[in-house]
Tab-separated table of C-alpha atoms in Angstrom:
chain	number	residue	atom	x	y	z
A	1	MET	CA	8.367	43.167	-21.947
A	2	ASN	CA	6.353	42.951	-24.792
A	3	ASP	CA	3.062	40.608	-25.405
A	4	ALA	CA	4.894	38.310	-27.736
A	5	ALA	CA	7.361	37.658	-25.297
A	6	ARG	CA	5.215	37.203	-22.412
A	7	GLU	CA	3.382	34.747	-24.552
A	8	ILE	CA	6.267	32.545	-25.299
A	9	GLU	CA	7.759	32.560	-21.498
A	10	ALA	CA	3.859	31.489	-21.089
A	11	LEU	CA	4.996	28.560	-23.248
A	12	ILE	CA	8.717	27.729	-21.557
A	13	ALA	CA	6.107	27.871	-18.105
A	14	LEU	CA	3.395	25.242	-19.209
A	15	MET	CA	6.999	23.050	-21.374
A	16	ALA	CA	8.830	23.518	-17.985
A	17	LYS	CA	5.687	21.195	-16.147
A	18	LEU	CA	5.848	18.674	-18.417
A	19	PRO	CA	8.231	15.357	-17.010
A	20	GLY	CA	11.778	14.840	-17.328
A	21	LEU	CA	11.670	18.656	-18.015
A	22	GLY	CA	12.438	21.536	-15.464
A	23	PRO	CA	12.747	26.070	-16.601
A	24	ARG	CA	15.829	25.031	-18.320
A	25	SER	CA	15.701	22.116	-19.901
A	26	ALA	CA	11.857	23.812	-21.586
A	27	ARG	CA	13.418	26.575	-22.869
A	28	ARG	CA	16.046	25.002	-24.746
A	29	ALA	CA	12.859	22.288	-25.617
A	30	VAL	CA	10.981	25.903	-27.382
A	31	LEU	CA	14.361	28.261	-28.757
A	32	HIS	CA	14.349	24.451	-30.462
A	33	LEU	CA	10.576	24.663	-31.675
A	34	LEU	CA	10.163	28.337	-32.488
A	35	LYS	CA	13.707	27.933	-34.903
A	36	LYS	CA	11.976	25.028	-36.487
A	37	ARG	CA	8.425	26.212	-36.354
A	38	SER	CA	6.747	24.713	-40.112
A	39	ARG	CA	8.566	21.847	-39.584
A	40	VAL	CA	8.071	20.905	-36.295
A	41	MET	CA	6.055	23.440	-34.520
A	42	VAL	CA	3.136	23.656	-36.384
A	43	PRO	CA	3.023	20.223	-36.897
A	44	LEU	CA	2.817	19.817	-32.801
A	45	ALA	CA	0.093	21.699	-32.068
A	46	THR	CA	-1.920	21.140	-35.141
A	47	ALA	CA	-0.654	17.262	-33.455
A	48	MET	CA	-2.215	18.461	-29.575
A	49	ALA	CA	-5.202	20.338	-30.471
A	50	GLU	CA	-6.615	17.531	-32.609
A	51	VAL	CA	-5.472	15.508	-29.365
A	52	ALA	CA	-6.696	17.386	-27.014
A	53	THR	CA	-10.172	17.446	-29.027
A	54	ARG	CA	-10.573	13.962	-30.161
A	55	ALA	CA	-8.306	12.096	-26.902
A	56	ARG	CA	-10.861	9.944	-24.919
A	57	ASP	CA	-11.286	6.722	-22.655
A	58	CYS	CA	-12.428	3.121	-23.506
A	59	VAL	CA	-15.787	2.532	-21.625
A	60	THR	CA	-14.422	-0.753	-21.725
A	61	CYS	CA	-11.943	-0.674	-21.246
A	62	GLY	CA	-10.000	2.495	-19.900
A	63	ASN	CA	-7.875	2.540	-22.687
A	64	ILE	CA	-7.298	5.937	-24.737
A	65	GLY	CA	-8.500	6.482	-27.996
A	66	THR	CA	-10.301	8.956	-30.270
A	67	ALA	CA	-13.675	6.812	-30.138
A	68	GLU	CA	-15.692	5.061	-27.771
A	69	ILE	CA	-14.979	2.127	-28.433
A	70	CYS	CA	-10.877	1.145	-28.041
A	71	ASP	CA	-9.624	-0.519	-30.693
A	72	ILE	CA	-8.310	-3.400	-29.294
A	73	CYS	CA	-11.902	-3.545	-27.509
A	74	ALA	CA	-13.705	-3.106	-31.316
A	75	SER	CA	-11.456	-5.663	-32.956
A	76	ASP	CA	-13.070	-9.718	-33.469
A	77	LYS	CA	-9.913	-11.047	-33.898
A	78	ARG	CA	-9.009	-10.166	-29.572
A	79	ALA	CA	-11.935	-11.714	-28.273
A	80	THR	CA	-9.793	-14.384	-26.614
A	81	GLY	CA	-11.279	-14.502	-23.418
A	82	GLU	CA	-8.747	-13.507	-21.953
A	83	ILE	CA	-8.200	-9.647	-19.879
A	84	CYS	CA	-4.975	-8.319	-18.648
A	85	VAL	CA	-5.865	-6.215	-15.340
A	86	VAL	CA	-3.166	-3.008	-15.590
A	87	GLU	CA	-2.776	-0.297	-13.671
A	88	ASP	CA	-2.324	2.023	-15.408
A	89	VAL	CA	-2.575	2.697	-19.490
A	90	ALA	CA	1.032	2.924	-19.916
A	91	ASP	CA	1.476	-0.636	-18.908
A	92	LEU	CA	-1.011	-1.996	-21.398
A	93	TRP	CA	1.360	0.586	-23.774
A	94	ALA	CA	3.695	-1.305	-22.904
A	95	MET	CA	1.982	-5.690	-22.689
A	96	GLU	CA	1.507	-4.131	-26.747
A	97	ARG	CA	5.256	-3.300	-27.219
A	98	ALA	CA	6.504	-6.712	-26.110
A	99	GLN	CA	2.864	-8.174	-28.551
A	100	VAL	CA	2.951	-11.469	-26.380
A	101	PHE	CA	-0.812	-10.886	-25.534
A	102	GLY	CA	-3.423	-11.261	-28.274
A	103	GLY	CA	-6.600	-10.707	-25.904
A	104	ARG	CA	-8.070	-7.717	-24.184
A	105	TYR	CA	-6.941	-5.270	-21.660
A	106	HIS	CA	-8.573	-3.430	-17.842
A	107	VAL	CA	-7.389	-0.605	-17.006
A	108	LEU	CA	-7.841	0.471	-13.075
A	109	GLY	CA	-7.170	3.130	-12.597
A	110	GLY	CA	-4.521	3.069	-9.731
A	111	THR	CA	-3.959	0.495	-6.812
A	112	LEU	CA	-5.554	0.584	-3.715
A	113	SER	CA	-3.591	2.363	-1.229
A	114	ALA	CA	-4.470	3.063	2.588
A	115	LEU	CA	-2.210	6.226	2.234
A	116	ASP	CA	-4.111	7.936	-0.323
A	117	ALA	CA	-6.746	6.557	0.721
A	118	ILE	CA	-7.692	4.734	-3.348
A	119	GLY	CA	-10.854	3.025	-1.827
A	120	PRO	CA	-11.649	0.002	-4.870
A	121	ASP	CA	-14.672	2.433	-5.361
A	122	GLU	CA	-12.583	4.648	-7.104
A	123	LEU	CA	-11.105	1.992	-9.959
A	124	ARG	CA	-13.174	0.122	-12.164
A	125	ILE	CA	-13.184	-2.295	-10.536
A	126	PRO	CA	-17.098	-2.969	-10.287
A	127	GLN	CA	-16.751	-2.193	-14.118
A	128	LEU	CA	-14.045	-5.109	-14.650
A	129	LYS	CA	-16.014	-7.936	-13.083
A	130	ALA	CA	-19.769	-7.066	-15.013
A	131	ARG	CA	-17.139	-7.374	-18.793
A	132	VAL	CA	-16.346	-11.026	-17.071
A	133	ARG	CA	-19.875	-11.954	-16.348
A	134	ASP	CA	-21.251	-10.050	-19.833
A	135	GLU	CA	-17.912	-11.243	-21.591
A	136	GLY	CA	-17.361	-15.430	-20.855
A	137	VAL	CA	-14.621	-14.540	-20.080
A	138	ARG	CA	-12.502	-17.684	-18.571
A	139	GLU	CA	-9.155	-16.362	-17.245
A	140	VAL	CA	-7.919	-13.284	-15.767
A	141	ILE	CA	-4.500	-11.532	-15.212
A	142	LEU	CA	-3.447	-9.578	-12.946
A	143	ALA	CA	-0.637	-7.965	-14.564
A	144	LEU	CA	-0.016	-5.811	-11.386
A	145	GLY	CA	2.815	-4.370	-9.778
A	146	ALA	CA	5.608	-6.348	-7.959
A	147	THR	CA	4.327	-4.022	-4.906
A	148	VAL	CA	2.701	-3.838	-1.632
A	149	ASP	CA	-0.287	-2.352	-3.360
A	150	GLY	CA	0.408	-3.796	-6.265
A	151	GLN	CA	-0.438	-6.821	-4.629
A	152	THR	CA	-3.004	-6.683	-2.483
A	153	THR	CA	-4.877	-4.973	-5.326
A	154	ALA	CA	-4.313	-7.658	-7.561
A	155	HIS	CA	-5.372	-10.392	-3.516
A	156	TYR	CA	-8.359	-7.770	-3.713
A	157	ILE	CA	-9.600	-8.457	-6.844
A	158	ALA	CA	-8.911	-12.334	-6.410
A	159	ASP	CA	-11.384	-12.461	-4.245
A	160	GLU	CA	-13.573	-10.422	-5.961
A	161	LEU	CA	-13.098	-12.368	-9.501
A	162	GLY	CA	-13.469	-15.585	-7.583
A	163	GLY	CA	-15.346	-18.601	-8.587
A	164	LEU	CA	-16.230	-16.270	-11.788
A	165	CYS	CA	-13.223	-17.260	-14.268
A	166	THR	CA	-9.860	-18.714	-13.673
A	167	LEU	CA	-7.442	-15.988	-11.925
A	168	THR	CA	-3.708	-15.788	-12.542
A	169	SER	CA	-0.439	-13.135	-12.019
A	170	LEU	CA	1.861	-12.355	-13.903
A	171	ALA	CA	5.760	-14.325	-12.993
A	172	GLN	CA	8.011	-12.787	-10.862
A	173	GLY	CA	11.676	-13.142	-10.625
A	174	VAL	CA	15.345	-12.360	-12.186
A	175	PRO	CA	14.795	-9.845	-15.282
A	176	VAL	CA	16.189	-10.483	-19.110
A	177	GLY	CA	19.713	-9.087	-18.252
A	178	GLY	CA	19.593	-9.286	-14.365
A	179	GLU	CA	22.450	-10.548	-12.056
A	180	LEU	CA	21.743	-12.283	-9.538
A	181	ASP	CA	24.114	-9.730	-7.301
A	182	TYR	CA	22.002	-6.967	-8.073
A	183	LEU	CA	18.111	-8.175	-6.853
A	184	ASP	CA	16.932	-7.444	-3.866
A	185	GLU	CA	16.374	-11.214	-1.461
A	186	GLY	CA	12.534	-10.296	-2.942
A	187	THR	CA	13.176	-10.853	-6.034
A	188	ILE	CA	15.800	-13.922	-5.443
A	189	SER	CA	12.551	-15.740	-3.103
A	190	ALA	CA	10.029	-15.526	-5.355
A	191	ALA	CA	13.038	-16.530	-8.419
A	192	LEU	CA	13.735	-19.368	-6.868
A	193	ARG	CA	10.525	-20.445	-6.318
A	194	ALA	CA	9.142	-19.955	-9.478
A	195	ARG	CA	12.030	-21.885	-10.506
A	196	LYS	CA	11.214	-24.243	-12.954
A	197	GLY	CA	13.099	-27.616	-15.334
A	198	LEU	CA	15.318	-27.630	-18.122
B	1	MET	CA	25.110	20.115	9.336
B	2	ILE	CA	23.278	18.097	11.388
B	3	GLU	CA	23.114	14.377	10.962
B	4	TRP	CA	22.124	11.385	12.629
B	5	ARG	CA	22.491	7.403	11.736
B	6	ASP	CA	19.651	4.179	12.792
B	7	GLU	CA	17.274	2.415	11.949
B	8	GLY	CA	14.136	1.784	10.785
B	9	VAL	CA	11.295	0.855	8.648
B	10	VAL	CA	9.732	1.867	5.792
B	11	LEU	CA	6.113	2.607	7.075
B	12	SER	CA	5.070	4.760	4.022
B	13	VAL	CA	6.768	6.350	0.575
B	14	ARG	CA	5.230	9.198	-1.442
B	15	LYS	CA	6.775	9.778	-5.298
B	16	HIS	CA	8.550	13.453	-5.070
B	17	GLY	CA	9.648	15.091	-8.342
B	18	GLU	CA	10.547	12.917	-11.074
B	19	THR	CA	12.974	10.946	-9.690
B	20	SER	CA	13.013	11.726	-5.479
B	21	VAL	CA	10.376	10.495	-2.376
B	22	LEU	CA	9.593	11.372	0.371
B	23	LEU	CA	9.799	8.538	2.598
B	24	GLU	CA	8.497	7.900	6.346
B	25	VAL	CA	10.241	5.513	8.613
B	26	PHE	CA	9.656	4.387	11.862
B	27	THR	CA	13.324	4.413	13.801
B	28	GLN	CA	13.732	2.845	16.661
B	29	THR	CA	15.508	6.315	18.333
B	30	ARG	CA	13.827	8.539	16.587
B	31	GLY	CA	10.089	7.637	15.993
B	32	ARG	CA	8.667	8.067	12.891
B	33	CYS	CA	9.939	10.631	10.741
B	34	THR	CA	10.347	11.428	7.541
B	35	GLY	CA	13.116	12.684	4.172
B	36	ILE	CA	13.470	13.153	1.063
B	37	LEU	CA	15.405	10.184	-0.934
B	38	ARG	CA	16.987	11.038	-3.918
B	39	GLY	CA	17.460	8.430	-6.927
B	40	GLY	CA	14.072	6.894	-5.966
B	41	VAL	CA	12.320	6.091	-7.662
B	42	SER	CA	15.081	4.157	-9.951
B	43	ARG	CA	14.585	0.146	-10.072
B	44	LYS	CA	18.309	-0.034	-7.598
B	45	MET	CA	16.707	1.875	-5.127
B	46	ALA	CA	12.041	1.356	-5.306
B	47	PRO	CA	12.175	-2.657	-4.461
B	48	HIS	CA	14.319	-2.261	-1.677
B	49	ILE	CA	11.673	0.790	0.659
B	50	GLN	CA	9.356	-0.941	-0.101
B	51	PRO	CA	6.601	-0.461	2.690
B	52	GLY	CA	7.438	-2.847	5.898
B	53	ALA	CA	11.259	-3.594	5.036
B	54	GLN	CA	14.078	-2.696	7.083
B	55	VAL	CA	16.838	0.066	6.452
B	56	ALA	CA	20.189	1.452	7.161
B	57	LEU	CA	19.579	5.524	7.376
B	58	VAL	CA	21.363	8.329	7.037
B	59	TRP	CA	20.077	11.887	8.021
B	60	LYS	CA	21.267	14.911	7.271
B	61	ALA	CA	19.996	18.506	6.679
B	62	ARG	CA	21.095	21.793	7.359
B	63	LEU	CA	18.559	22.387	10.779
B	64	GLU	CA	16.469	19.793	13.062
B	65	ASP	CA	12.659	21.656	11.793
B	66	HIS	CA	14.497	20.905	8.118
B	67	LEU	CA	12.518	18.027	6.001
B	68	GLY	CA	16.265	16.924	5.149
B	69	HIS	CA	17.509	14.372	3.302
B	70	PHE	CA	18.037	10.516	3.777
B	71	SER	CA	20.308	8.129	2.269
B	72	VAL	CA	19.289	4.380	2.426
B	73	GLU	CA	21.274	0.322	2.454
B	74	PRO	CA	18.226	-2.276	2.498
B	75	LEU	CA	18.258	-4.435	5.332
B	76	ARG	CA	16.560	-6.912	4.558
B	77	SER	CA	13.099	-6.247	2.539
B	78	ARG	CA	10.182	-8.440	3.294
B	79	ALA	CA	8.887	-9.353	-0.331
B	80	GLN	CA	7.810	-12.727	2.113
B	81	VAL	CA	4.402	-11.758	2.519
B	82	LEU	CA	3.879	-10.575	-0.715
B	83	GLU	CA	1.790	-13.765	-1.580
B	84	ASP	CA	0.076	-14.147	1.641
B	85	PRO	CA	-3.170	-12.079	1.322
B	86	LEU	CA	-4.138	-11.913	4.874
B	87	ALA	CA	-0.416	-11.146	5.759
B	88	LEU	CA	-0.082	-8.259	2.784
B	89	ALA	CA	-2.910	-7.074	4.979
B	90	ALA	CA	-1.765	-7.049	7.876
B	91	LEU	CA	1.062	-5.479	7.026
B	92	THR	CA	0.240	-2.558	5.659
B	93	SER	CA	-2.698	-2.410	8.198
B	94	MET	CA	0.664	-1.926	10.690
B	95	THR	CA	2.261	0.439	8.496
B	96	ALA	CA	-0.965	2.623	8.143
B	97	LEU	CA	-1.641	2.568	11.188
B	98	LEU	CA	2.057	3.721	12.563
B	99	THR	CA	2.136	6.321	9.639
B	100	GLN	CA	-2.030	7.483	11.219
B	101	LEU	CA	-1.404	7.387	15.382
B	102	LEU	CA	2.339	8.358	15.642
B	103	PRO	CA	3.712	11.371	16.706
B	104	GLU	CA	6.695	12.854	14.092
B	105	ARG	CA	10.130	11.451	15.751
B	106	GLU	CA	9.307	10.656	18.568
B	107	ALA	CA	10.853	7.793	20.144
B	108	HIS	CA	8.735	4.496	20.970
B	109	SER	CA	12.019	2.221	21.353
B	110	TYR	CA	9.696	-0.782	22.852
B	111	LEU	CA	6.779	-0.986	20.385
B	112	TYR	CA	9.624	-0.886	17.197
B	113	VAL	CA	10.816	-3.883	18.820
B	114	ASP	CA	7.899	-5.723	18.605
B	115	THR	CA	6.519	-3.783	15.156
B	116	GLN	CA	10.231	-5.627	14.001
B	117	LYS	CA	9.444	-8.915	15.550
B	118	VAL	CA	6.334	-9.050	14.071
B	119	LEU	CA	6.505	-8.114	10.788
B	120	ASP	CA	9.922	-11.021	11.293
B	121	ARG	CA	7.248	-13.227	11.423
B	122	LEU	CA	3.718	-12.888	10.072
B	123	GLY	CA	3.382	-15.480	6.830
B	124	ARG	CA	6.127	-17.211	8.501
B	125	ASP	CA	4.705	-18.540	11.927
B	126	ALA	CA	1.052	-20.121	12.328
B	127	HIS	CA	0.184	-17.633	15.154
B	128	TRP	CA	1.029	-14.793	13.707
B	129	PRO	CA	-1.534	-13.166	13.719
B	130	LEU	CA	-1.901	-13.493	17.236
B	131	SER	CA	1.197	-12.265	17.816
B	132	TYR	CA	-0.321	-8.558	15.590
B	133	LEU	CA	-3.357	-8.532	17.784
B	134	ASN	CA	-0.966	-8.199	19.977
B	135	TRP	CA	0.862	-5.772	18.610
B	136	GLU	CA	-2.294	-4.010	18.354
B	137	THR	CA	-2.755	-3.854	22.092
B	138	ALA	CA	1.025	-2.843	22.730
B	139	LEU	CA	0.383	0.643	20.928
B	140	LEU	CA	-2.860	1.262	22.039
B	141	GLU	CA	-0.553	1.168	25.660
B	142	GLU	CA	2.387	3.461	23.806
B	143	MET	CA	-0.684	5.722	22.935
B	144	GLY	CA	-2.093	5.606	26.117
B	145	TYR	CA	-5.438	3.744	25.547
B	146	GLY	CA	-3.764	0.920	26.927
B	147	LEU	CA	-6.479	-2.379	28.311
B	148	ASP	CA	-6.269	-2.948	31.393
B	149	LEU	CA	-7.894	-7.001	31.554
B	150	SER	CA	-6.347	-7.845	34.291
B	151	ARG	CA	-9.333	-7.874	36.702
B	152	CYS	CA	-13.351	-6.988	36.798
B	153	ALA	CA	-13.734	-3.163	36.267
B	154	VAL	CA	-17.308	-4.058	38.606
B	155	THR	CA	-15.890	-7.018	41.398
B	156	GLY	CA	-12.853	-7.093	40.855
B	157	SER	CA	-13.331	-10.448	40.658
B	158	ARG	CA	-10.193	-12.211	38.509
B	159	ASP	CA	-12.175	-15.255	37.085
B	160	ASP	CA	-14.728	-15.422	34.065
B	161	LEU	CA	-13.801	-12.065	32.141
B	162	ALA	CA	-16.366	-12.035	29.310
B	163	PHE	CA	-16.140	-8.071	27.655
B	164	VAL	CA	-14.339	-4.475	27.633
B	165	SER	CA	-15.535	-1.367	28.942
B	166	PRO	CA	-15.966	0.584	25.748
B	167	ARG	CA	-15.471	3.409	28.188
B	168	THR	CA	-12.620	2.455	30.367
B	169	GLY	CA	-10.780	-0.662	28.895
B	170	ARG	CA	-11.698	-2.143	31.387
B	171	ALA	CA	-11.858	-5.522	31.961
B	172	VAL	CA	-15.543	-6.942	33.358
B	173	SER	CA	-16.762	-10.456	34.531
B	174	ARG	CA	-20.254	-11.577	33.548
B	175	ARG	CA	-21.973	-10.862	36.253
B	176	GLY	CA	-20.483	-7.586	36.002
B	177	ALA	CA	-21.816	-7.233	32.738
B	178	GLY	CA	-25.453	-8.412	33.980
B	179	ASP	CA	-27.895	-7.003	31.509
B	180	TRP	CA	-25.293	-4.319	30.415
B	181	ALA	CA	-23.724	-7.029	28.363
B	182	ASP	CA	-24.285	-6.330	25.164
B	183	LYS	CA	-24.188	-2.231	25.765
B	184	LEU	CA	-19.624	-3.938	26.313
B	185	LEU	CA	-16.725	-5.370	24.177
B	186	PRO	CA	-16.223	-8.947	23.832
B	187	LEU	CA	-12.950	-9.986	25.041
B	188	PRO	CA	-12.203	-13.240	23.296
B	189	GLN	CA	-10.335	-15.132	25.376
B	190	CYS	CA	-6.496	-14.843	22.741
B	191	LEU	CA	-6.029	-11.773	24.599
B	192	LEU	CA	-5.819	-13.547	28.283
B	193	GLY	CA	-3.759	-15.533	26.010
B	194	GLN	CA	-5.850	-18.808	27.470
B	195	ALA	CA	-7.066	-20.163	24.753
B	196	PRO	CA	-6.860	-22.626	21.993
B	197	LEU	CA	-6.137	-20.353	19.393
B	198	ASP	CA	-8.986	-19.392	15.845
B	199	TYR	CA	-9.064	-16.675	13.913
B	200	ILE	CA	-12.868	-15.785	15.340
B	201	ASP	CA	-11.638	-14.990	18.715
B	202	ILE	CA	-8.447	-13.079	16.654
B	203	ALA	CA	-11.208	-10.946	15.040
B	204	ARG	CA	-13.647	-10.369	17.493
B	205	GLY	CA	-10.118	-9.430	19.313
B	206	LEU	CA	-9.555	-6.889	17.050
B	207	LYS	CA	-12.566	-5.694	17.472
B	208	THR	CA	-12.086	-4.510	21.043
B	209	THR	CA	-8.946	-3.440	20.014
B	210	GLY	CA	-10.502	-1.701	16.481
B	211	HIS	CA	-12.816	0.350	19.539
B	212	PHE	CA	-10.102	1.906	21.109
B	213	ILE	CA	-7.732	2.961	17.532
B	214	ALA	CA	-10.906	4.322	15.971
B	215	ARG	CA	-11.359	7.048	19.366
B	216	LEU	CA	-7.536	7.388	19.408
B	217	ALA	CA	-7.578	7.912	15.886
B	218	GLY	CA	-11.048	10.816	16.254
B	219	GLU	CA	-8.547	12.241	18.812
B	220	LEU	CA	-5.612	12.275	17.054
B	221	GLY	CA	-7.016	15.254	14.938
B	222	ASP	CA	-10.703	13.469	13.751
B	223	LYS	CA	-9.079	10.697	11.524
B	224	PRO	CA	-10.348	8.110	10.243
B	225	MET	CA	-10.070	4.216	10.437
B	226	PRO	CA	-6.881	3.718	8.336
B	227	ALA	CA	-9.361	1.564	5.047
B	228	ALA	CA	-6.226	-1.053	5.600
B	229	ARG	CA	-6.808	-1.931	8.937
B	230	ASP	CA	-10.741	-2.008	8.217
B	231	ARG	CA	-9.465	-4.630	5.218
B	232	PHE	CA	-7.446	-7.002	7.900
B	233	LEU	CA	-10.057	-7.084	9.758
B	234	ASP	CA	-12.285	-8.004	6.708
B	235	ARG	CA	-10.443	-10.904	5.433
B	236	ILE	CA	-9.686	-12.350	9.057
B	237	THR	CA	-13.310	-12.817	9.954
B	238	ARG	CA	-14.103	-13.802	6.243
B	239	LYS	CA	-10.829	-16.574	6.164
B	240	GLY	CA	-12.381	-17.253	10.106
B	241	SER	CA	-16.051	-18.741	8.209
B	242	GLY	CA	-14.613	-19.896	5.512
B	243	PRO	CA	-16.911	-22.966	3.840
B	244	SER	CA	-13.673	-25.078	3.648
B	245	GLY	CA	-13.663	-27.156	7.365
B	246	GLU	CA	-9.363	-26.066	6.397
B	247	GLU	CA	-10.011	-22.595	6.768
B	248	ALA	CA	-12.735	-22.101	9.062
B	249	GLY	CA	-11.619	-21.612	12.677
B	250	GLY	CA	-7.901	-22.607	13.902
B	251	PHE	CA	-4.560	-22.098	12.014
């Protein structure tokens, strides 16, 4: 195998580690990149190098940006006195896509997990507490998963922040486009308890 | 191909690859078992395999020693506990203890039945904390660390039992304890099934069972006490000594 082939194989092996890709699909992707070298591969390599150098965690909320303070934390318009607590950056991006929340965020970086020995010290809970005190936060919205670990974390945070501000959590129930027949009984029961007048 | 069918309680779920999970369950006839569940991370399956859920299982593997694959049908969700912090803490404590202490593929039928009953009562029945405490004593018994609370280890008396020996797990009366009382573990009345129940009583009982669980965990390869169990004890202790009259004391 010559050097060039070895480098291509190395690239395929690296691409195969990405989510959604295996060895075969990585090979197809690399072939596609090689065919569209100037239009796709070079700009992609430049963008990746740029992001690898500049991307960093926001010191305030834990979001990923290119500055010490992310755009959301830096914006005065987002200082509504509300903080939405999410498990990771993907959840923050999902909330932003929905364009329904005008406040700021706090990324925990995971949930309490008995199995993986993730305790409160491994999450950004002390920073959240400090923010609630320092930023004059009125409401903390706990947007954590409706899972055993997610709700264990939510209850723990509720204990930690009790008395400092109003605490709310996202509603649980029938998703948009969902059919009752396919829902688990836990979701049906949560939806029934949270029913509203029409 | 080897295949078996059983019912079980989900103990833990770990992501395995992109779409599968490593599922750990506690079954009646085969004890704690692990296997791969394909599609376990899907939106359709994930809600049904939360820890504590009751599922019907089919396990298949080419050889008995292999990890094997599960097929899962949901039977009963125990999602009612998600909104109750104390009940949720109890559930995570139970699943963590079973994961950590039970040997793999060894049947513990009585403990399984007991586990099911307690999980069903969590958050639904006012006296579920006592059921939980009794479950921990049953777990210790099953693991060979049963408490003998029938009579005083020193005097042989059945009266005035107030302590448990941290070494033998046997009851000790006030008279039998003498000057050693401060070195013994408390024996709350709820462990003897005699007194009216309150959270403080249960917390004292949990401190005693916790001593033996920690010892058992240490002997099983120097494992630590699961953090989930510590959090449950902390929560029930706080509930017992809460400032509001409603929370403090009784259930």
